[in-house]
Short mmCIF file of C-alpha atoms in Angstrom, two decimals:
data_model
loop_
_atom_site.label_atom_id
_atom_site.label_comp_id
_atom_site.label_asym_id
_atom_site.label_seq_id
_atom_site.Cartn_x
_atom_site.Cartn_y
_atom_site.Cartn_z
CA UNK A 312 2.20 -31.32 50.05
CA UNK A 313 3.48 -34.10 47.81
CA UNK A 314 0.92 -33.07 45.14
CA UNK A 315 2.05 -29.44 45.40
CA UNK A 316 5.67 -30.50 44.96
CA UNK A 317 4.78 -32.47 41.84
CA UNK A 318 2.83 -29.48 40.48
CA UNK A 319 5.76 -27.17 41.17
CA UNK A 320 8.11 -29.56 39.42
CA UNK A 321 5.77 -29.77 36.43
CA UNK A 322 5.53 -25.98 36.26
CA UNK A 323 9.30 -25.80 36.35
CA UNK A 324 9.50 -28.08 33.33
CA UNK A 325 6.86 -26.09 31.45
CA UNK A 326 8.43 -22.70 32.04
CA UNK A 327 11.93 -23.98 31.32
CA UNK A 328 10.95 -24.22 27.64
CA UNK A 329 10.01 -21.07 25.68
CA UNK A 330 6.41 -20.85 24.57
CA UNK A 331 6.21 -20.59 20.80
CA UNK A 332 4.04 -17.74 19.56
CA UNK A 333 1.04 -18.70 17.45
CA UNK A 334 1.32 -17.85 13.73
CA UNK A 335 0.14 -14.37 12.83
CA UNK A 336 -1.67 -13.11 9.74
CA UNK A 337 0.18 -10.13 8.32
CA UNK A 338 -0.17 -7.88 5.29
CA UNK A 339 2.36 -8.66 2.55
CA UNK A 340 1.16 -6.58 -0.45
CA UNK A 341 -1.50 -3.98 -1.11
CA UNK A 342 -3.15 -1.86 -3.80
CA UNK A 343 -5.79 0.57 -2.58
CA UNK A 344 -9.02 0.68 -4.61
CA UNK A 345 -9.95 3.89 -6.42
CA UNK A 346 -12.90 5.08 -8.46
CA UNK A 347 -13.36 4.69 -12.18
CA UNK A 348 -15.02 7.20 -14.46
CA UNK A 349 -17.19 7.13 -17.56
CA UNK A 350 -14.03 7.80 -19.60
CA UNK A 351 -12.43 4.55 -18.46
CA UNK A 352 -12.99 1.70 -20.93
CA UNK A 353 -15.37 -1.08 -20.05
CA UNK A 354 -13.83 -4.54 -20.08
CA UNK A 355 -15.93 -7.56 -21.05
CA UNK A 356 -16.20 -10.64 -18.92
CA UNK A 357 -12.80 -12.25 -18.69
CA UNK A 358 -9.67 -12.86 -16.62
CA UNK A 359 -7.24 -10.41 -15.04
CA UNK A 360 -3.75 -11.44 -14.04
CA UNK A 361 -1.73 -9.46 -11.49
CA UNK A 362 1.92 -9.95 -10.67
CA UNK A 363 2.55 -9.17 -7.00
CA UNK A 364 5.75 -9.22 -4.95
CA UNK A 365 5.38 -10.43 -1.38
CA UNK A 366 7.11 -8.51 1.41
CA UNK A 367 6.45 -11.08 4.13
CA UNK A 368 7.02 -14.84 4.38
CA UNK A 369 4.47 -17.36 5.57
CA UNK A 370 2.94 -20.81 5.25
CA UNK A 371 -0.45 -19.70 3.90
CA UNK A 372 -1.92 -16.88 1.82
CA UNK A 373 -5.23 -15.04 1.86
CA UNK A 374 -6.45 -12.61 -0.82
CA UNK A 375 -8.83 -9.66 -0.65
CA UNK A 376 -10.63 -8.39 -3.75
CA UNK A 377 -12.33 -5.01 -3.60
CA UNK A 378 -15.23 -3.40 -5.41
CA UNK A 379 -15.24 -0.57 -2.86
CA UNK A 380 -15.38 2.17 -5.50
CA UNK A 381 -16.66 0.26 -8.51
CA UNK A 382 -19.55 1.48 -10.64
CA UNK A 383 -21.42 -1.86 -10.83
CA UNK A 384 -21.83 -5.22 -9.09
CA UNK A 385 -19.35 -7.89 -10.15
CA UNK A 386 -19.32 -11.67 -10.07
CA UNK A 387 -16.13 -13.70 -9.62
CA UNK A 388 -16.32 -16.98 -11.49
CA UNK A 389 -12.88 -18.24 -10.47
CA UNK A 390 -9.59 -17.14 -8.92
CA UNK A 391 -6.19 -18.78 -8.60
CA UNK A 392 -2.50 -18.27 -7.86
CA UNK A 393 0.57 -19.59 -9.66
CA UNK A 394 4.27 -18.87 -10.00
CA UNK A 395 5.38 -16.73 -12.95
CA UNK A 396 7.26 -18.49 -15.72
CA UNK A 397 9.83 -15.72 -16.09
CA UNK A 398 11.40 -12.68 -14.41
CA UNK A 399 8.92 -10.31 -16.06
CA UNK A 400 5.33 -10.48 -17.26
CA UNK A 401 2.29 -12.41 -16.15
CA UNK A 402 2.78 -15.68 -18.04
CA UNK A 403 2.63 -18.80 -15.86
CA UNK A 404 3.62 -21.35 -18.50
CA UNK A 405 2.99 -24.88 -17.27
CA UNK A 406 3.37 -24.04 -13.58
CA UNK A 407 0.83 -25.55 -11.19
CA UNK A 408 -2.30 -23.48 -10.61
CA UNK A 409 -3.79 -23.37 -7.12
CA UNK A 410 -7.52 -22.48 -7.11
CA UNK A 411 -8.81 -19.94 -4.61
CA UNK A 412 -12.11 -20.51 -2.81
CA UNK A 413 -14.49 -18.14 -1.07
CA UNK A 414 -16.24 -19.73 1.90
CA UNK A 415 -15.66 -23.04 0.18
CA UNK A 416 -16.94 -21.93 -3.24
CA UNK A 417 -14.94 -21.29 -6.40
CA UNK A 418 -16.89 -18.12 -7.21
CA UNK A 419 -18.70 -15.37 -5.38
CA UNK A 420 -20.70 -12.18 -5.86
CA UNK A 421 -18.98 -8.86 -5.24
CA UNK A 422 -21.60 -6.10 -4.93
CA UNK A 423 -20.71 -2.44 -5.27
CA UNK A 424 -18.93 -1.15 -2.19
CA UNK A 425 -17.99 -4.62 -0.97
CA UNK A 426 -14.72 -6.45 -0.35
CA UNK A 427 -14.36 -10.21 -0.68
CA UNK A 428 -11.84 -12.22 1.37
CA UNK A 429 -10.71 -15.64 0.17
CA UNK A 430 -10.17 -18.83 2.09
CA UNK A 431 -6.50 -19.44 2.98
CA UNK A 432 -4.26 -21.32 0.56
CA UNK A 433 -1.70 -23.38 2.44
CA UNK A 434 1.76 -23.38 0.84
CA UNK A 435 5.19 -21.94 1.66
CA UNK A 436 5.76 -18.33 0.57
CA UNK A 437 8.87 -16.20 1.01
CA UNK A 438 9.58 -12.48 1.10
CA UNK A 439 10.51 -11.15 -2.33
CA UNK A 440 8.60 -13.91 -4.12
CA UNK A 441 6.52 -12.94 -7.15
CA UNK A 442 3.09 -14.54 -7.45
CA UNK A 443 0.61 -14.36 -10.33
CA UNK A 444 -2.94 -13.87 -9.08
CA UNK A 445 -5.70 -14.53 -11.61
CA UNK A 446 -9.34 -13.55 -11.18
CA UNK A 447 -12.09 -14.26 -13.70
CA UNK A 448 -15.23 -12.14 -13.77
CA UNK A 449 -18.37 -13.46 -15.42
CA UNK A 450 -19.63 -9.86 -15.66
CA UNK A 451 -18.27 -6.83 -17.53
CA UNK A 452 -16.13 -4.51 -15.39
CA UNK A 453 -14.81 -0.96 -15.52
CA UNK A 454 -11.56 -0.89 -13.53
CA UNK A 455 -10.33 2.57 -12.61
CA UNK A 456 -7.53 4.16 -14.58
CA UNK A 457 -3.99 4.09 -13.26
CA UNK A 458 -0.68 5.69 -14.09
CA UNK A 459 1.22 2.91 -12.39
CA UNK A 460 3.08 0.21 -14.26
CA UNK A 461 1.96 -2.71 -12.11
CA UNK A 462 2.34 -5.76 -14.33
CA UNK A 463 -1.09 -7.03 -15.23
CA UNK A 464 -2.84 -8.53 -18.22
CA UNK A 465 -6.38 -9.22 -19.35
CA UNK A 466 -7.96 -11.92 -21.52
CA UNK A 467 -11.62 -11.70 -22.57
CA UNK A 468 -13.78 -14.77 -22.05
CA UNK A 469 -13.18 -17.27 -24.80
CA UNK A 470 -14.01 -20.85 -25.66
CA UNK A 471 -10.43 -21.40 -26.75
CA UNK A 472 -7.09 -20.76 -25.07
CA UNK A 473 -7.19 -17.26 -23.50
CA UNK A 474 -4.93 -14.63 -25.01
CA UNK A 475 -3.60 -12.20 -22.39
CA UNK A 476 -2.76 -8.62 -23.32
CA UNK A 477 -0.94 -6.22 -20.94
CA UNK A 478 -3.17 -3.45 -19.60
CA UNK A 479 -2.91 -0.61 -17.08
CA UNK A 480 -5.82 -0.32 -14.67
CA UNK A 481 -6.48 -0.29 -10.94
CA UNK A 482 -6.27 -3.78 -9.54
CA UNK A 483 -9.35 -5.49 -8.14
CA UNK A 484 -6.91 -7.35 -5.91
CA UNK A 485 -6.48 -5.02 -2.92
CA UNK A 486 -4.60 -6.98 -0.26
CA UNK A 487 -2.46 -10.10 0.07
CA UNK A 488 -1.87 -11.44 3.58
CA UNK A 489 0.28 -14.35 4.71
CA UNK A 490 0.26 -16.47 7.84
CA UNK A 491 3.67 -15.92 9.33
CA UNK A 492 5.46 -17.81 12.07
CA UNK A 493 7.17 -14.54 12.91
CA UNK A 494 5.70 -11.17 11.88
CA UNK A 495 7.32 -8.52 14.09
CA UNK A 496 5.75 -5.56 12.30
CA UNK A 497 3.75 -4.53 9.24
CA UNK A 498 4.10 -1.08 7.65
CA UNK A 499 1.37 0.54 5.56
CA UNK A 500 2.77 3.12 3.12
CA UNK A 501 -0.09 5.59 2.82
CA UNK A 502 -0.25 8.50 0.39
CA UNK A 503 -0.88 9.75 -3.12
CA UNK A 504 0.85 9.17 -6.48
CA UNK A 505 4.36 9.52 -5.06
CA UNK A 506 3.60 6.56 -2.78
CA UNK A 507 1.39 4.77 -5.31
CA UNK A 508 4.42 4.40 -7.54
CA UNK A 509 4.05 6.84 -10.44
CA UNK A 510 7.32 6.56 -12.40
CA UNK A 511 8.11 3.65 -10.10
CA UNK A 512 11.39 1.79 -9.79
CA UNK A 513 9.83 -1.30 -11.36
CA UNK A 514 6.35 -2.75 -11.75
CA UNK A 515 7.03 -5.13 -8.86
CA UNK A 516 8.90 -2.75 -6.56
CA UNK A 517 6.39 0.11 -6.93
CA UNK A 518 8.36 3.13 -5.81
CA UNK A 519 9.81 4.13 -2.45
CA UNK A 520 7.73 1.59 -0.46
CA UNK A 521 9.29 -1.19 -2.54
CA UNK A 522 12.78 0.13 -1.84
CA UNK A 523 11.90 0.26 1.86
CA UNK A 524 10.74 -3.37 1.69
CA UNK A 525 14.09 -4.36 0.15
CA UNK A 526 15.94 -2.72 3.05
CA UNK A 527 13.73 -4.32 5.67
CA UNK A 528 14.16 -7.75 4.09
CA UNK A 529 17.91 -7.48 4.71
CA UNK A 530 17.43 -7.14 8.49
CA UNK A 531 17.53 -10.06 10.95
CA UNK A 532 14.19 -11.94 11.15
CA UNK A 533 13.20 -10.31 14.45
CA UNK A 534 13.34 -6.87 12.79
CA UNK A 535 11.76 -7.56 9.40
CA UNK A 536 8.52 -5.75 8.58
CA UNK A 537 6.15 -6.46 5.74
CA UNK A 538 5.26 -3.43 3.61
CA UNK A 539 1.79 -2.80 2.15
CA UNK A 540 1.52 0.02 -0.42
CA UNK A 541 -1.82 1.83 -0.07
CA UNK A 542 -1.06 4.92 -2.14
CA UNK A 543 -3.64 6.33 -4.57
CA UNK A 544 -2.67 8.80 -7.29
CA UNK A 545 -4.66 12.00 -6.84
CA UNK A 546 -5.78 11.25 -3.30
CA UNK A 547 -6.26 14.09 -0.79
CA UNK A 548 -6.30 14.32 2.98
CA UNK A 549 -9.27 16.57 3.65
CA UNK A 550 -11.76 15.86 0.90
CA UNK A 551 -12.57 13.51 -1.93
CA UNK A 552 -10.14 13.74 -4.83
CA UNK A 553 -9.21 10.48 -6.44
CA UNK A 554 -11.07 8.05 -4.20
CA UNK A 555 -12.44 8.99 -0.81
CA UNK A 556 -10.34 11.21 1.45
CA UNK A 557 -7.37 9.92 3.41
CA UNK A 558 -9.31 10.40 6.63
CA UNK A 559 -12.22 8.29 5.41
CA UNK A 560 -10.14 5.58 3.83
CA UNK A 561 -8.09 4.98 6.99
CA UNK A 562 -10.58 2.32 8.05
CA UNK A 563 -10.61 0.61 4.68
CA UNK A 564 -6.93 0.79 3.72
CA UNK A 565 -5.12 0.77 7.07
CA UNK A 566 -7.28 -0.75 9.79
CA UNK A 567 -8.16 -3.70 7.54
CA UNK A 568 -4.50 -4.74 7.10
CA UNK A 569 -3.73 -7.57 9.52
CA UNK A 570 -0.90 -7.01 11.98
CA UNK A 571 -0.44 -3.35 10.96
CA UNK A 572 1.90 -1.71 13.46
CA UNK A 573 3.13 1.41 11.61
CA UNK A 574 1.95 3.81 8.92
CA UNK A 575 4.28 6.03 6.91
CA UNK A 576 2.02 8.91 5.90
CA UNK A 577 2.92 11.13 2.91
CA UNK A 578 0.02 13.17 1.67
CA UNK A 579 -1.19 16.75 1.32
CA UNK A 580 0.39 18.15 -1.83
CA UNK A 581 -2.82 17.45 -3.79
CA UNK A 582 -4.86 19.32 -1.19
CA UNK A 583 -2.57 22.33 -1.60
CA UNK A 584 -2.27 22.12 -5.38
CA UNK A 585 -5.99 21.63 -6.05
CA UNK A 586 -6.92 24.56 -3.81
CA UNK A 587 -6.77 28.27 -4.58
CA UNK A 588 -3.95 30.69 -3.90
CA UNK A 589 -6.04 32.50 -1.32
CA UNK A 590 -9.56 32.87 -0.01
CA UNK A 591 -12.08 30.17 0.81
CA UNK A 592 -10.71 27.79 -1.84
CA UNK A 593 -7.17 27.86 -0.44
CA UNK A 594 -6.04 25.05 1.86
CA UNK A 595 -4.23 26.46 4.87
CA UNK A 596 -1.40 24.83 6.85
CA UNK A 597 -3.68 24.75 9.87
CA UNK A 598 -6.33 22.78 7.99
CA UNK A 599 -3.83 20.18 6.82
CA UNK A 600 -2.25 19.86 10.26
CA UNK A 601 -5.73 19.34 11.72
CA UNK A 602 -6.30 16.59 9.15
CA UNK A 603 -2.99 14.96 10.07
CA UNK A 604 -3.91 14.99 13.74
CA UNK A 605 -7.26 13.39 12.93
CA UNK A 606 -5.51 10.61 11.01
CA UNK A 607 -3.07 10.02 13.86
CA UNK A 608 -5.93 9.90 16.38
CA UNK A 609 -7.59 7.13 14.37
CA UNK A 610 -4.33 5.17 14.27
CA UNK A 611 -3.48 5.65 17.94
CA UNK A 612 -6.90 4.34 18.92
CA UNK A 613 -5.80 1.02 17.41
CA UNK A 614 -2.26 1.12 18.80
CA UNK A 615 -0.71 1.99 15.41
CA UNK A 616 2.25 4.38 15.19
CA UNK A 617 2.26 7.00 12.41
CA UNK A 618 5.47 8.26 10.85
CA UNK A 619 4.93 11.54 8.98
CA UNK A 620 6.68 12.32 5.71
CA UNK A 621 7.52 15.87 4.68
CA UNK A 622 5.99 17.01 1.38
CA UNK A 623 8.44 16.90 -1.51
CA UNK A 624 9.28 19.99 -3.65
CA UNK A 625 6.76 20.97 -6.33
CA UNK A 626 6.99 24.74 -6.92
CA UNK A 627 7.00 24.47 -10.72
CA UNK A 628 4.41 21.69 -10.97
CA UNK A 629 1.37 22.63 -13.02
CA UNK A 630 -1.01 23.18 -10.11
CA UNK A 631 1.40 24.94 -7.75
CA UNK A 632 2.25 28.64 -7.23
CA UNK A 633 4.50 30.74 -4.96
CA UNK A 634 1.60 31.16 -2.50
CA UNK A 635 0.97 27.41 -2.41
CA UNK A 636 4.69 26.80 -1.99
CA UNK A 637 4.59 28.88 1.18
CA UNK A 638 1.82 26.61 2.43
CA UNK A 639 3.94 23.53 1.67
CA UNK A 640 6.88 24.99 3.57
CA UNK A 641 4.69 25.85 6.55
CA UNK A 642 3.20 22.35 6.58
CA UNK A 643 6.68 20.81 6.47
CA UNK A 644 7.80 23.01 9.33
CA UNK A 645 4.85 21.73 11.38
CA UNK A 646 5.64 18.12 10.47
CA UNK A 647 9.25 18.53 11.54
CA UNK A 648 8.59 20.51 14.71
CA UNK A 649 4.92 20.18 15.60
CA UNK A 650 4.95 16.82 17.37
CA UNK A 651 2.11 15.65 15.17
CA UNK A 652 3.51 12.22 14.38
CA UNK A 653 5.38 9.47 16.21
CA UNK A 654 8.40 10.12 14.00
CA UNK A 655 9.36 11.95 10.82
CA UNK A 656 10.88 10.94 7.48
CA UNK A 657 12.30 14.00 5.76
CA UNK A 658 11.44 13.04 2.18
CA UNK A 659 11.72 16.72 1.22
CA UNK A 660 15.38 16.86 2.28
CA UNK A 661 16.08 13.59 0.47
CA UNK A 662 15.09 14.87 -2.98
CA UNK A 663 15.25 18.69 -2.98
CA UNK A 664 17.77 20.72 -4.91
CA UNK A 665 20.20 22.27 -2.39
CA UNK A 666 20.62 25.31 -4.64
CA UNK A 667 16.84 25.73 -5.13
CA UNK A 668 15.06 23.94 -2.24
CA UNK A 669 11.59 24.45 -3.73
CA UNK A 670 12.54 22.23 -6.67
CA UNK A 671 13.49 18.60 -7.06
CA UNK A 672 17.12 17.81 -7.76
CA UNK A 673 17.64 17.88 -11.52
CA UNK A 674 18.66 14.21 -11.54
CA UNK A 675 15.41 13.30 -9.74
CA UNK A 676 13.04 15.42 -11.88
CA UNK A 677 11.42 13.57 -14.80
CA UNK A 678 10.14 16.87 -16.21
CA UNK A 679 6.83 17.36 -14.43
CA UNK A 680 8.57 18.94 -11.39
CA UNK A 681 6.36 16.92 -9.05
CA UNK A 682 6.95 13.16 -9.15
CA UNK A 683 10.47 11.93 -8.33
CA UNK A 684 11.85 9.53 -10.92
CA UNK A 685 13.37 6.12 -10.23
CA UNK A 686 16.50 7.56 -8.62
CA UNK A 687 14.46 9.96 -6.51
CA UNK A 688 12.10 7.22 -5.32
CA UNK A 689 15.10 5.12 -4.33
CA UNK A 690 16.50 8.07 -2.39
CA UNK A 691 13.16 8.39 -0.60
CA UNK A 692 13.14 4.71 0.31
CA UNK A 693 16.68 5.07 1.62
CA UNK A 694 15.68 8.10 3.72
CA UNK A 695 13.49 6.10 6.11
CA UNK A 696 15.23 5.53 9.44
CA UNK A 697 14.58 1.84 10.07
CA UNK A 698 14.80 2.44 13.81
CA UNK A 699 11.43 4.21 13.51
CA UNK A 700 9.94 0.85 12.52
CA UNK A 701 11.14 -1.14 15.49
CA UNK A 702 8.63 -3.88 16.37
CA UNK A 703 6.33 -3.11 19.31
CA UNK A 704 7.58 -4.38 22.65
#
């Protein structure tokens, strides 16, 4: 009995103190890979620099590089991280450079279709911090085109001091994760060009997901979510467009993100616009809703909640028509009322013209009648009800 009393007393001491949760790896930045074409310029062997803004704090960092949709095998000769020397650009000045290793090696092969994950780099990182990631390829590469102003630069291999020139291309860096003492939730922003960041607020913020990250960063620590932007300009839900379909890339661009708890899904306008007005080539509301339900089923199987976004106005965009607009309206009605998703963000209501609801507000329309401008993207980021992103209990 005396031994039992001592054990009970010991248990009382143990349970009187809270058990600290183990650190968690969580996504802090993302850039979904997309295909290149023969029209995209080939780059010689050399070094790419990417400026990324972290949306999650931690005491270590891990990088993923992707050749998932590349047209050739690649070889990484070296990779590193450093702090930028100024508020803009990719220059690192004389700041310390921290080499990145892959299974203990400074370089690694990256065959077509493969993703390469680095060893962790232990150092303190904070939300909102900009980091310059450099990766040197010893092989020529053909990065896919992009219409996004992510700050990046390239320097061809040289025996002298490398000279970096700004470029616009899809990043081979696809995911940045951090080891966080507290990571209540991680949100993947999933969609097409409007999520990708076309006409984005800034190269670092990258559109409405960046604005959402700013809002989340202002919450108490127990409510802060990291945000990973996995939009691809031209992507479709049901079939291959730019990159593989949304349904197929769920596993690559959502399930692979550590600690993912929520997805905000905004996609479908490219399916409608690229289809016909009627007949077999037309995409129907029922087909898109079926695709949405398939996406949600994949997420729910992993315990991930999906918040659906209504499709933003586009009647006078080049690939739209009155018949396609009716499809958009029907899809939005299903999103709002069809119990497809775990919650809804009414992006349509946030940016539409009250006097002409099939059009963007004039102050949000850059002229292509499809992609909201900076002010419109900010309005979209502000439209997300943060209560929808409450950490899992």
